[in-house]
Amino acid sequence: MVGKRSGSPDPKRHLWVLGLIAPGAALLPSQLVLRTDAEVFWWIGPILVLIVIPVLDWVIGEDGSNPRDEDYELLSNDRYYRWYTYLFLPIQMVGLWIAAWMWAGDDLSVVDKLGLAATLGFVSGIGINAAHELGHRVESLERWLSKIALAQSAYGHFFVEHNRGHHARVATPEDPASARMGEALWEFLPRSVIGGFRSAIALEGERLHRKGKRWWSYQNHILQAWSMTAVLFGSLLLAYGPAILPYLLLQAAIGAALLETVNYVEHYGLLRRRPNGNWARCSPRDSWNSDRLVTNIFLFHLQRHSDHHANPGRRYQTLRTSEEAPQLPAGYATMIVLALIPPPVALRHGPPPARPLRRRCPPGQHPAPQARTHPGPAHGGRLIAPTSLSKGSSRPGEADDDRSVQQYDA
């Protein structure tokens, strides 16, 4: 299979380098415009995410590969995969500094500068995904790198809210990042942004109180992340002047909006059951899933979101598709485009209903009962979960939902 190294259990091993095209998009506009005289390339970020990747997803199709149980430890401990998330950060930062230099100059028109800001915004949003992968790790270095990756988007509170709030409350009315049945994207965005911010403040305040620390402690995760944004933006303003500030803020807002749009797609209309007054344990049925190959590579398996929520300690290269998971009719990139369409248009021209994933089961295993599905997020659809809910498994070095939350009390 393409990308397979001799002796490697991962057929996509040498494809993961393509995930660095996303931060590299910040370096491309000036060269593409210089060589083609096509100023549309200042907008290469939106073009790549909203047009090129959806088309490639449709042409290339589904991934079709799942890591085997016996290969889990080998893949999880292979540091080769970590370097791609590590390298995302310097490429992202170099792109931002180059963009700031161009925003400060007089060579570009306002429209071109806006296009460059949009491109940097999409890079910033995908950078939050890299921060997401790093932020779920127990290693101190990777958690600090996660906060650095969030600096460009000024969305540092995500480090707290996602890990200690969203993962604990996903697919319940208490989670601001889980879109409700019939809720349009434009209704969801302010609720998720404001609700997530308030939740992060409350959660971090409670954590610090339990440790006997004040809010203004140097151990405050939110202040740590925000201080990185302050240093980054302050350095850029000192270097290039206040004229770049509108573009800095615009790219940060676009990055945050891209993240929240993905949140909208990931859990739209899903609701955990509540037997005996308690929410059922999070299972693969509580997230929308997709297995389109191109988006899998660009987003480090974010589309295998069901397995991620059931087993948040798993590294991206070990995530698997699940027959229990509700399946989107297209990849996340395509669903972002459909989510942007106002509800009446989406209802009329949206994709076909979500379908269960059909795969051949390994020997000795039986297919899980399929969830009953209605049209997916672009339709204002929903999923009704089966009565039985499977628990997330854990392995050595892999945290389940509870331990994943507890590790952030450190």
Tab-separated table of C-alpha atoms in Angstrom:
chain	number	residue	atom	x	y	z
A	1	MET	CA	0.000	0.000	0.000
A	2	VAL	CA	1.137	3.570	-0.694
A	3	GLY	CA	3.460	4.925	1.945
A	4	LYS	CA	4.109	1.573	3.620
A	5	ARG	CA	7.612	0.984	4.900
A	6	SER	CA	8.984	-2.533	4.991
A	7	GLY	CA	8.261	-3.940	8.434
A	8	SER	CA	5.950	-1.053	9.416
A	9	PRO	CA	2.419	-1.807	10.613
A	10	ASP	CA	1.253	1.616	9.391
A	11	PRO	CA	0.431	1.839	5.670
A	12	LYS	CA	0.284	5.642	5.966
A	13	ARG	CA	3.657	5.985	7.678
A	14	HIS	CA	5.273	8.114	4.976
A	15	LEU	CA	2.115	10.064	4.177
A	16	TRP	CA	2.022	11.907	7.499
A	17	VAL	CA	4.640	14.367	6.251
A	18	LEU	CA	1.872	15.756	4.027
A	19	GLY	CA	0.196	17.028	7.183
A	20	LEU	CA	2.884	19.725	7.250
A	21	ILE	CA	1.451	21.216	4.058
A	22	ALA	CA	-1.133	22.896	6.296
A	23	PRO	CA	1.317	25.139	8.216
A	24	GLY	CA	3.396	25.380	5.053
A	25	ALA	CA	0.439	27.115	3.381
A	26	ALA	CA	1.504	30.252	5.236
A	27	LEU	CA	4.811	30.167	3.341
A	28	LEU	CA	3.291	29.570	-0.098
A	29	PRO	CA	1.305	32.697	-1.064
A	30	SER	CA	4.185	35.043	-1.877
A	31	GLN	CA	6.009	32.454	-3.985
A	32	LEU	CA	2.878	31.346	-5.825
A	33	VAL	CA	1.892	34.935	-6.612
A	34	LEU	CA	5.465	35.779	-7.660
A	35	ARG	CA	5.658	32.864	-10.090
A	36	THR	CA	2.113	32.985	-11.482
A	37	ASP	CA	1.006	36.622	-11.073
A	38	ALA	CA	-2.288	35.165	-9.784
A	39	GLU	CA	-3.229	37.201	-6.716
A	40	VAL	CA	-5.866	34.642	-5.788
A	41	PHE	CA	-3.057	32.652	-4.151
A	42	TRP	CA	-3.046	35.066	-1.217
A	43	TRP	CA	-6.191	33.117	-0.329
A	44	ILE	CA	-4.480	29.716	-0.587
A	45	GLY	CA	-5.551	28.718	2.943
A	46	PRO	CA	-9.320	28.833	2.333
A	47	ILE	CA	-8.806	27.404	-1.155
A	48	LEU	CA	-6.890	24.435	0.237
A	49	VAL	CA	-9.280	23.646	3.095
A	50	LEU	CA	-12.624	24.473	1.486
A	51	ILE	CA	-12.008	23.369	-2.112
A	52	VAL	CA	-8.885	21.263	-2.708
A	53	ILE	CA	-9.193	18.875	0.248
A	54	PRO	CA	-12.946	18.216	-0.234
A	55	VAL	CA	-12.325	17.435	-3.909
A	56	LEU	CA	-9.408	15.120	-3.082
A	57	ASP	CA	-11.506	13.425	-0.387
A	58	TRP	CA	-14.151	12.732	-2.994
A	59	VAL	CA	-11.656	11.509	-5.609
A	60	ILE	CA	-9.426	9.387	-3.336
A	61	GLY	CA	-12.130	8.153	-0.997
A	62	GLU	CA	-11.879	6.398	2.333
A	63	ASP	CA	-8.813	5.396	4.284
A	64	GLY	CA	-9.661	1.747	4.859
A	65	SER	CA	-6.824	0.969	7.284
A	66	ASN	CA	-6.979	0.351	11.017
A	67	PRO	CA	-4.016	-0.396	13.311
A	68	ARG	CA	-4.077	-3.864	14.835
A	69	ASP	CA	-4.276	-4.413	18.577
A	70	GLU	CA	-0.910	-6.154	18.606
A	71	ASP	CA	0.735	-3.120	16.958
A	72	TYR	CA	-0.600	-0.575	19.437
A	73	GLU	CA	2.475	-0.334	21.678
A	74	LEU	CA	4.878	-0.240	18.727
A	75	LEU	CA	2.989	2.610	17.054
A	76	SER	CA	2.321	4.536	20.247
A	77	ASN	CA	5.975	4.529	21.302
A	78	ASP	CA	7.379	5.343	17.860
A	79	ARG	CA	8.671	8.915	18.187
A	80	TYR	CA	8.703	9.291	14.407
A	81	TYR	CA	5.055	10.333	14.574
A	82	ARG	CA	5.623	12.937	17.262
A	83	TRP	CA	8.017	14.905	15.087
A	84	TYR	CA	5.233	15.892	12.719
A	85	THR	CA	3.286	17.584	15.498
A	86	TYR	CA	6.503	19.125	16.828
A	87	LEU	CA	7.539	20.455	13.401
A	88	PHE	CA	4.111	22.007	12.880
A	89	LEU	CA	4.985	24.741	15.397
A	90	PRO	CA	8.162	26.279	13.892
A	91	ILE	CA	6.664	26.230	10.393
A	92	GLN	CA	3.519	27.892	11.746
A	93	MET	CA	5.504	30.592	13.545
A	94	VAL	CA	7.818	31.348	10.615
A	95	GLY	CA	4.761	31.749	8.394
A	96	LEU	CA	3.202	34.210	10.846
A	97	TRP	CA	6.350	36.361	11.031
A	98	ILE	CA	6.642	36.481	7.244
A	99	ALA	CA	2.976	37.429	6.981
A	100	ALA	CA	3.405	40.197	9.557
A	101	TRP	CA	6.294	41.614	7.516
A	102	MET	CA	4.081	41.668	4.418
A	103	TRP	CA	1.137	43.215	6.313
A	104	ALA	CA	3.441	46.012	7.479
A	105	GLY	CA	4.643	46.799	3.953
A	106	ASP	CA	2.991	48.765	1.153
A	107	ASP	CA	3.430	46.209	-1.632
A	108	LEU	CA	0.094	44.452	-1.062
A	109	SER	CA	-3.376	45.867	-1.516
A	110	VAL	CA	-5.838	45.709	1.362
A	111	VAL	CA	-7.661	42.843	-0.387
A	112	ASP	CA	-4.424	40.890	-0.732
A	113	LYS	CA	-3.586	41.500	2.919
A	114	LEU	CA	-7.038	40.252	3.885
A	115	GLY	CA	-6.451	37.130	1.790
A	116	LEU	CA	-3.141	36.561	3.539
A	117	ALA	CA	-4.875	37.048	6.918
A	118	ALA	CA	-7.486	34.470	5.909
A	119	THR	CA	-4.728	32.024	4.956
A	120	LEU	CA	-2.973	32.569	8.278
A	121	GLY	CA	-6.308	32.151	10.026
A	122	PHE	CA	-6.823	28.725	8.489
A	123	VAL	CA	-3.273	27.788	9.462
A	124	SER	CA	-4.040	29.039	12.961
A	125	GLY	CA	-7.196	26.924	13.124
A	126	ILE	CA	-5.393	23.797	11.996
A	127	GLY	CA	-2.692	24.728	14.501
A	128	ILE	CA	-5.324	24.378	17.220
A	129	ASN	CA	-5.728	20.796	16.018
A	130	ALA	CA	-1.984	20.225	16.501
A	131	ALA	CA	-2.357	21.788	19.958
A	132	HIS	CA	-5.265	19.420	20.563
A	133	GLU	CA	-3.088	16.399	19.827
A	134	LEU	CA	-0.237	17.683	21.996
A	135	GLY	CA	-2.503	18.827	24.813
A	136	HIS	CA	-3.856	15.330	25.411
A	137	ARG	CA	-0.421	14.000	26.224
A	138	VAL	CA	0.907	13.440	29.735
A	139	GLU	CA	4.465	14.551	28.920
A	140	SER	CA	5.206	18.062	30.192
A	141	LEU	CA	7.055	19.084	27.007
A	142	GLU	CA	4.126	18.275	24.766
A	143	ARG	CA	1.680	20.101	27.006
A	144	TRP	CA	3.859	23.232	26.858
A	145	LEU	CA	4.103	22.888	23.079
A	146	SER	CA	0.307	22.718	22.982
A	147	LYS	CA	0.089	26.114	24.663
A	148	ILE	CA	2.630	27.546	22.222
A	149	ALA	CA	0.585	26.248	19.283
A	150	LEU	CA	-2.471	28.047	20.696
A	151	ALA	CA	-0.646	31.389	20.891
A	152	GLN	CA	-1.330	32.397	17.285
A	153	SER	CA	-5.097	31.972	17.680
A	154	ALA	CA	-5.157	33.598	21.151
A	155	TYR	CA	-7.322	30.646	22.187
A	156	GLY	CA	-5.221	29.428	25.094
A	157	HIS	CA	-8.195	28.659	27.330
A	158	PHE	CA	-8.952	25.778	24.934
A	159	PHE	CA	-6.179	23.839	26.690
A	160	VAL	CA	-8.276	23.745	29.865
A	161	GLU	CA	-11.817	23.701	28.518
A	162	HIS	CA	-11.288	20.973	25.942
A	163	ASN	CA	-9.493	18.527	28.200
A	164	ARG	CA	-11.314	19.073	31.474
A	165	GLY	CA	-14.665	20.394	30.240
A	166	HIS	CA	-15.533	19.121	26.781
A	167	HIS	CA	-14.264	15.581	27.300
A	168	ALA	CA	-16.193	15.258	30.557
A	169	ARG	CA	-19.462	16.725	29.242
A	170	VAL	CA	-19.453	15.882	25.529
A	171	ALA	CA	-22.858	15.072	24.018
A	172	THR	CA	-24.738	16.538	26.985
A	173	PRO	CA	-26.605	19.862	27.284
A	174	GLU	CA	-23.907	21.038	29.713
A	175	ASP	CA	-21.240	21.039	26.977
A	176	PRO	CA	-21.077	24.342	25.051
A	177	ALA	CA	-19.021	22.648	22.309
A	178	SER	CA	-21.729	20.067	21.479
A	179	ALA	CA	-24.180	21.473	18.944
A	180	ARG	CA	-27.845	20.887	19.689
A	181	MET	CA	-30.461	19.385	17.427
A	182	GLY	CA	-31.694	21.995	14.941
A	183	GLU	CA	-29.083	24.562	16.010
A	184	ALA	CA	-27.584	26.514	13.104
A	185	LEU	CA	-23.851	27.134	13.010
A	186	TRP	CA	-24.374	30.871	13.454
A	187	GLU	CA	-26.363	30.201	16.637
A	188	PHE	CA	-23.817	27.684	17.871
A	189	LEU	CA	-20.706	29.837	17.430
A	190	PRO	CA	-21.422	32.533	20.055
A	191	ARG	CA	-22.801	29.957	22.507
A	192	SER	CA	-19.722	27.748	22.163
A	193	VAL	CA	-17.170	30.589	22.247
A	194	ILE	CA	-18.692	32.335	25.259
A	195	GLY	CA	-19.651	29.133	27.050
A	196	GLY	CA	-16.236	27.579	26.511
A	197	PHE	CA	-14.488	30.691	27.830
A	198	ARG	CA	-16.640	30.805	30.963
A	199	SER	CA	-16.197	27.086	31.534
A	200	ALA	CA	-12.409	27.300	31.229
A	201	ILE	CA	-12.253	30.150	33.743
A	202	ALA	CA	-14.422	28.224	36.202
A	203	LEU	CA	-12.568	24.932	35.792
A	204	GLU	CA	-9.132	26.470	36.214
A	205	GLY	CA	-10.305	28.501	39.187
A	206	GLU	CA	-11.587	25.336	40.859
A	207	ARG	CA	-8.346	23.492	40.152
A	208	LEU	CA	-6.224	26.267	41.611
A	209	HIS	CA	-8.517	26.544	44.654
A	210	ARG	CA	-8.112	22.818	45.362
A	211	LYS	CA	-4.338	23.279	45.241
A	212	GLY	CA	-4.479	26.293	47.538
A	213	LYS	CA	-3.361	28.662	44.771
A	214	ARG	CA	-4.737	32.027	43.729
A	215	TRP	CA	-5.964	32.866	40.238
A	216	TRP	CA	-2.853	34.942	39.491
A	217	SER	CA	-0.574	31.993	40.224
A	218	TYR	CA	2.185	31.162	37.740
A	219	GLN	CA	0.679	27.653	37.720
A	220	ASN	CA	-2.498	28.933	36.047
A	221	HIS	CA	-2.689	27.086	32.711
A	222	ILE	CA	-4.852	29.764	31.117
A	223	LEU	CA	-2.550	32.608	32.114
A	224	GLN	CA	0.424	30.617	30.859
A	225	ALA	CA	-1.197	30.212	27.446
A	226	TRP	CA	-2.415	33.809	27.271
A	227	SER	CA	1.028	35.101	28.226
A	228	MET	CA	2.449	33.274	25.205
A	229	THR	CA	-0.047	35.082	22.971
A	230	ALA	CA	0.871	38.387	24.622
A	231	VAL	CA	4.587	37.772	24.018
A	232	LEU	CA	4.019	36.658	20.417
A	233	PHE	CA	1.685	39.497	19.449
A	234	GLY	CA	3.732	42.042	21.419
A	235	SER	CA	6.915	40.994	19.638
A	236	LEU	CA	5.240	41.241	16.241
A	237	LEU	CA	3.839	44.696	17.039
A	238	LEU	CA	7.216	45.913	18.245
A	239	ALA	CA	8.908	44.574	15.132
A	240	TYR	CA	6.404	45.737	12.518
A	241	GLY	CA	4.227	48.408	14.119
A	242	PRO	CA	0.540	48.770	15.021
A	243	ALA	CA	-0.600	48.623	11.384
A	244	ILE	CA	-0.501	44.823	11.513
A	245	LEU	CA	-2.855	44.589	14.517
A	246	PRO	CA	-6.140	44.326	12.539
A	247	TYR	CA	-4.720	41.461	10.494
A	248	LEU	CA	-3.356	39.710	13.585
A	249	LEU	CA	-6.759	39.861	15.244
A	250	LEU	CA	-8.546	38.791	12.059
A	251	GLN	CA	-6.408	35.695	11.568
A	252	ALA	CA	-6.901	34.753	15.245
A	253	ALA	CA	-10.686	35.135	14.920
A	254	ILE	CA	-10.733	33.001	11.752
A	255	GLY	CA	-8.666	30.310	13.478
A	256	ALA	CA	-11.032	30.193	16.446
A	257	ALA	CA	-14.069	30.145	14.142
A	258	LEU	CA	-12.600	27.237	12.160
A	259	LEU	CA	-12.079	25.272	15.372
A	260	GLU	CA	-15.629	25.932	16.540
A	261	THR	CA	-17.051	24.973	13.151
A	262	VAL	CA	-15.284	21.622	13.438
A	263	ASN	CA	-16.743	21.291	16.948
A	264	TYR	CA	-20.172	21.907	15.423
A	265	VAL	CA	-19.703	19.058	12.966
A	266	GLU	CA	-18.171	16.617	15.454
A	267	HIS	CA	-21.083	16.286	17.877
A	268	TYR	CA	-24.096	17.860	16.206
A	269	GLY	CA	-27.382	16.546	17.590
A	270	LEU	CA	-25.827	13.692	19.584
A	271	LEU	CA	-27.003	13.129	23.140
A	272	ARG	CA	-25.838	10.544	25.639
A	273	ARG	CA	-28.483	8.517	27.392
A	274	ARG	CA	-29.218	9.250	31.026
A	275	PRO	CA	-30.195	6.036	32.832
A	276	ASN	CA	-30.945	6.497	36.537
A	277	GLY	CA	-30.322	10.225	36.277
A	278	ASN	CA	-26.617	9.879	35.386
A	279	TRP	CA	-25.164	10.446	31.944
A	280	ALA	CA	-23.965	7.222	30.347
A	281	ARG	CA	-20.237	6.846	29.872
A	282	CYS	CA	-18.902	8.426	26.690
A	283	SER	CA	-18.774	5.884	23.872
A	284	PRO	CA	-17.906	5.822	20.157
A	285	ARG	CA	-21.560	6.585	19.405
A	286	ASP	CA	-21.240	10.092	20.843
A	287	SER	CA	-19.186	11.651	18.019
A	288	TRP	CA	-19.606	11.939	14.278
A	289	ASN	CA	-16.903	10.042	12.464
A	290	SER	CA	-15.402	10.059	8.979
A	291	ASP	CA	-12.596	8.083	7.419
A	292	ARG	CA	-11.716	10.044	4.282
A	293	LEU	CA	-8.025	9.546	3.672
A	294	VAL	CA	-6.922	13.065	2.702
A	295	THR	CA	-8.552	14.811	5.651
A	296	ASN	CA	-7.264	12.058	7.941
A	297	ILE	CA	-3.720	12.969	6.931
A	298	PHE	CA	-4.165	16.738	7.092
A	299	LEU	CA	-5.888	16.660	10.491
A	300	PHE	CA	-3.890	13.861	12.129
A	301	HIS	CA	-6.855	11.454	12.317
A	302	LEU	CA	-9.135	14.022	13.954
A	303	GLN	CA	-11.987	12.475	11.963
A	304	ARG	CA	-11.627	9.295	13.981
A	305	HIS	CA	-13.155	11.376	16.697
A	306	SER	CA	-15.258	8.619	18.154
A	307	ASP	CA	-12.224	6.556	19.125
A	308	HIS	CA	-10.521	9.705	20.393
A	309	HIS	CA	-13.354	10.458	22.823
A	310	ALA	CA	-13.685	6.856	23.923
A	311	ASN	CA	-9.898	6.623	24.412
A	312	PRO	CA	-8.470	10.162	24.649
A	313	GLY	CA	-5.006	8.934	25.613
A	314	ARG	CA	-4.376	7.349	22.237
A	315	ARG	CA	-1.931	9.107	19.945
A	316	TYR	CA	-3.182	10.038	16.509
A	317	GLN	CA	-1.395	7.215	14.677
A	318	THR	CA	-3.181	4.594	16.818
A	319	LEU	CA	-6.736	5.889	16.418
A	320	ARG	CA	-9.179	3.532	14.750
A	321	THR	CA	-12.476	3.718	12.950
A	322	SER	CA	-15.349	2.145	14.825
A	323	GLU	CA	-18.403	0.275	13.589
A	324	GLU	CA	-20.299	1.753	16.517
A	325	ALA	CA	-19.625	5.310	15.385
A	326	PRO	CA	-22.131	7.325	13.345
A	327	GLN	CA	-20.585	8.087	9.960
A	328	LEU	CA	-20.720	11.397	8.155
A	329	PRO	CA	-21.454	11.317	4.421
A	330	ALA	CA	-18.202	13.188	3.680
A	331	GLY	CA	-14.941	14.275	5.265
A	332	TYR	CA	-14.677	17.021	7.860
A	333	ALA	CA	-13.438	19.543	5.287
A	334	THR	CA	-16.535	19.003	3.151
A	335	MET	CA	-18.808	19.135	6.187
A	336	ILE	CA	-17.293	22.507	7.160
A	337	VAL	CA	-18.373	23.875	3.776
A	338	LEU	CA	-21.895	22.464	4.201
A	339	ALA	CA	-22.130	23.804	7.745
A	340	LEU	CA	-21.514	27.332	6.408
A	341	ILE	CA	-24.646	27.133	4.246
A	342	PRO	CA	-27.707	28.643	5.969
A	343	PRO	CA	-30.110	25.935	7.220
A	344	PRO	CA	-32.801	26.297	4.503
A	345	VAL	CA	-30.210	25.809	1.735
A	346	ALA	CA	-28.469	23.006	3.594
A	347	LEU	CA	-31.770	21.199	4.087
A	348	ARG	CA	-32.519	21.427	0.392
A	349	HIS	CA	-29.082	20.637	-1.012
A	350	GLY	CA	-27.270	18.823	1.795
A	351	PRO	CA	-25.603	15.407	1.490
A	352	PRO	CA	-27.451	12.107	1.773
A	353	PRO	CA	-28.191	10.694	5.227
A	354	ALA	CA	-25.258	9.536	7.321
A	355	ARG	CA	-24.595	5.841	6.996
A	356	PRO	CA	-23.071	3.202	9.247
A	357	LEU	CA	-19.525	2.157	8.434
A	358	ARG	CA	-19.398	-1.258	6.795
A	359	ARG	CA	-16.163	-3.124	7.405
A	360	ARG	CA	-15.149	-6.727	7.623
A	361	CYS	CA	-14.705	-7.706	11.269
A	362	PRO	CA	-11.442	-9.331	12.388
A	363	PRO	CA	-11.672	-13.069	13.140
A	364	GLY	CA	-13.350	-13.772	16.442
A	365	GLN	CA	-15.135	-10.423	16.629
A	366	HIS	CA	-18.740	-9.595	15.930
A	367	PRO	CA	-20.098	-6.332	14.587
A	368	ALA	CA	-21.483	-3.965	17.192
A	369	PRO	CA	-25.191	-3.094	16.994
A	370	GLN	CA	-25.574	-0.231	14.559
A	371	ALA	CA	-26.857	3.117	15.704
A	372	ARG	CA	-30.067	4.327	14.121
A	373	THR	CA	-29.262	7.484	12.215
A	374	HIS	CA	-31.150	10.370	10.728
A	375	PRO	CA	-29.712	12.917	8.310
A	376	GLY	CA	-26.418	14.338	9.528
A	377	PRO	CA	-25.225	17.782	10.582
A	378	ALA	CA	-25.814	19.509	7.269
A	379	HIS	CA	-29.487	18.511	7.481
A	380	GLY	CA	-30.149	19.361	11.091
A	381	GLY	CA	-30.127	15.604	11.664
A	382	ARG	CA	-29.551	13.488	14.741
A	383	LEU	CA	-28.407	10.143	15.974
A	384	ILE	CA	-30.337	7.901	18.334
A	385	ALA	CA	-27.880	5.643	20.132
A	386	PRO	CA	-28.559	1.979	20.825
A	387	THR	CA	-29.381	1.051	24.389
A	388	SER	CA	-26.068	-0.679	25.060
A	389	LEU	CA	-23.038	1.571	25.343
A	390	SER	CA	-19.541	0.184	25.261
A	391	LYS	CA	-16.894	1.474	27.624
A	392	GLY	CA	-13.675	2.968	26.366
A	393	SER	CA	-10.762	0.657	26.784
A	394	SER	CA	-7.457	1.584	28.281
A	395	ARG	CA	-3.971	0.218	27.879
A	396	PRO	CA	-0.632	0.886	29.547
A	397	GLY	CA	0.169	4.532	28.849
A	398	GLU	CA	-3.354	5.229	27.573
A	399	ALA	CA	-5.804	7.282	29.604
A	400	ASP	CA	-9.538	6.709	29.650
A	401	ASP	CA	-11.940	9.649	30.046
A	402	ASP	CA	-11.586	9.900	33.817
A	403	ARG	CA	-7.796	9.709	33.953
A	404	SER	CA	-7.512	12.077	30.999
A	405	VAL	CA	-9.311	14.689	33.063
A	406	GLN	CA	-7.403	13.957	36.239
A	407	GLN	CA	-3.974	14.427	34.651
A	408	TYR	CA	-4.686	18.143	34.209
A	409	ASP	CA	-4.955	18.621	37.960
A	410	ALA	CA	-1.173	18.368	38.105
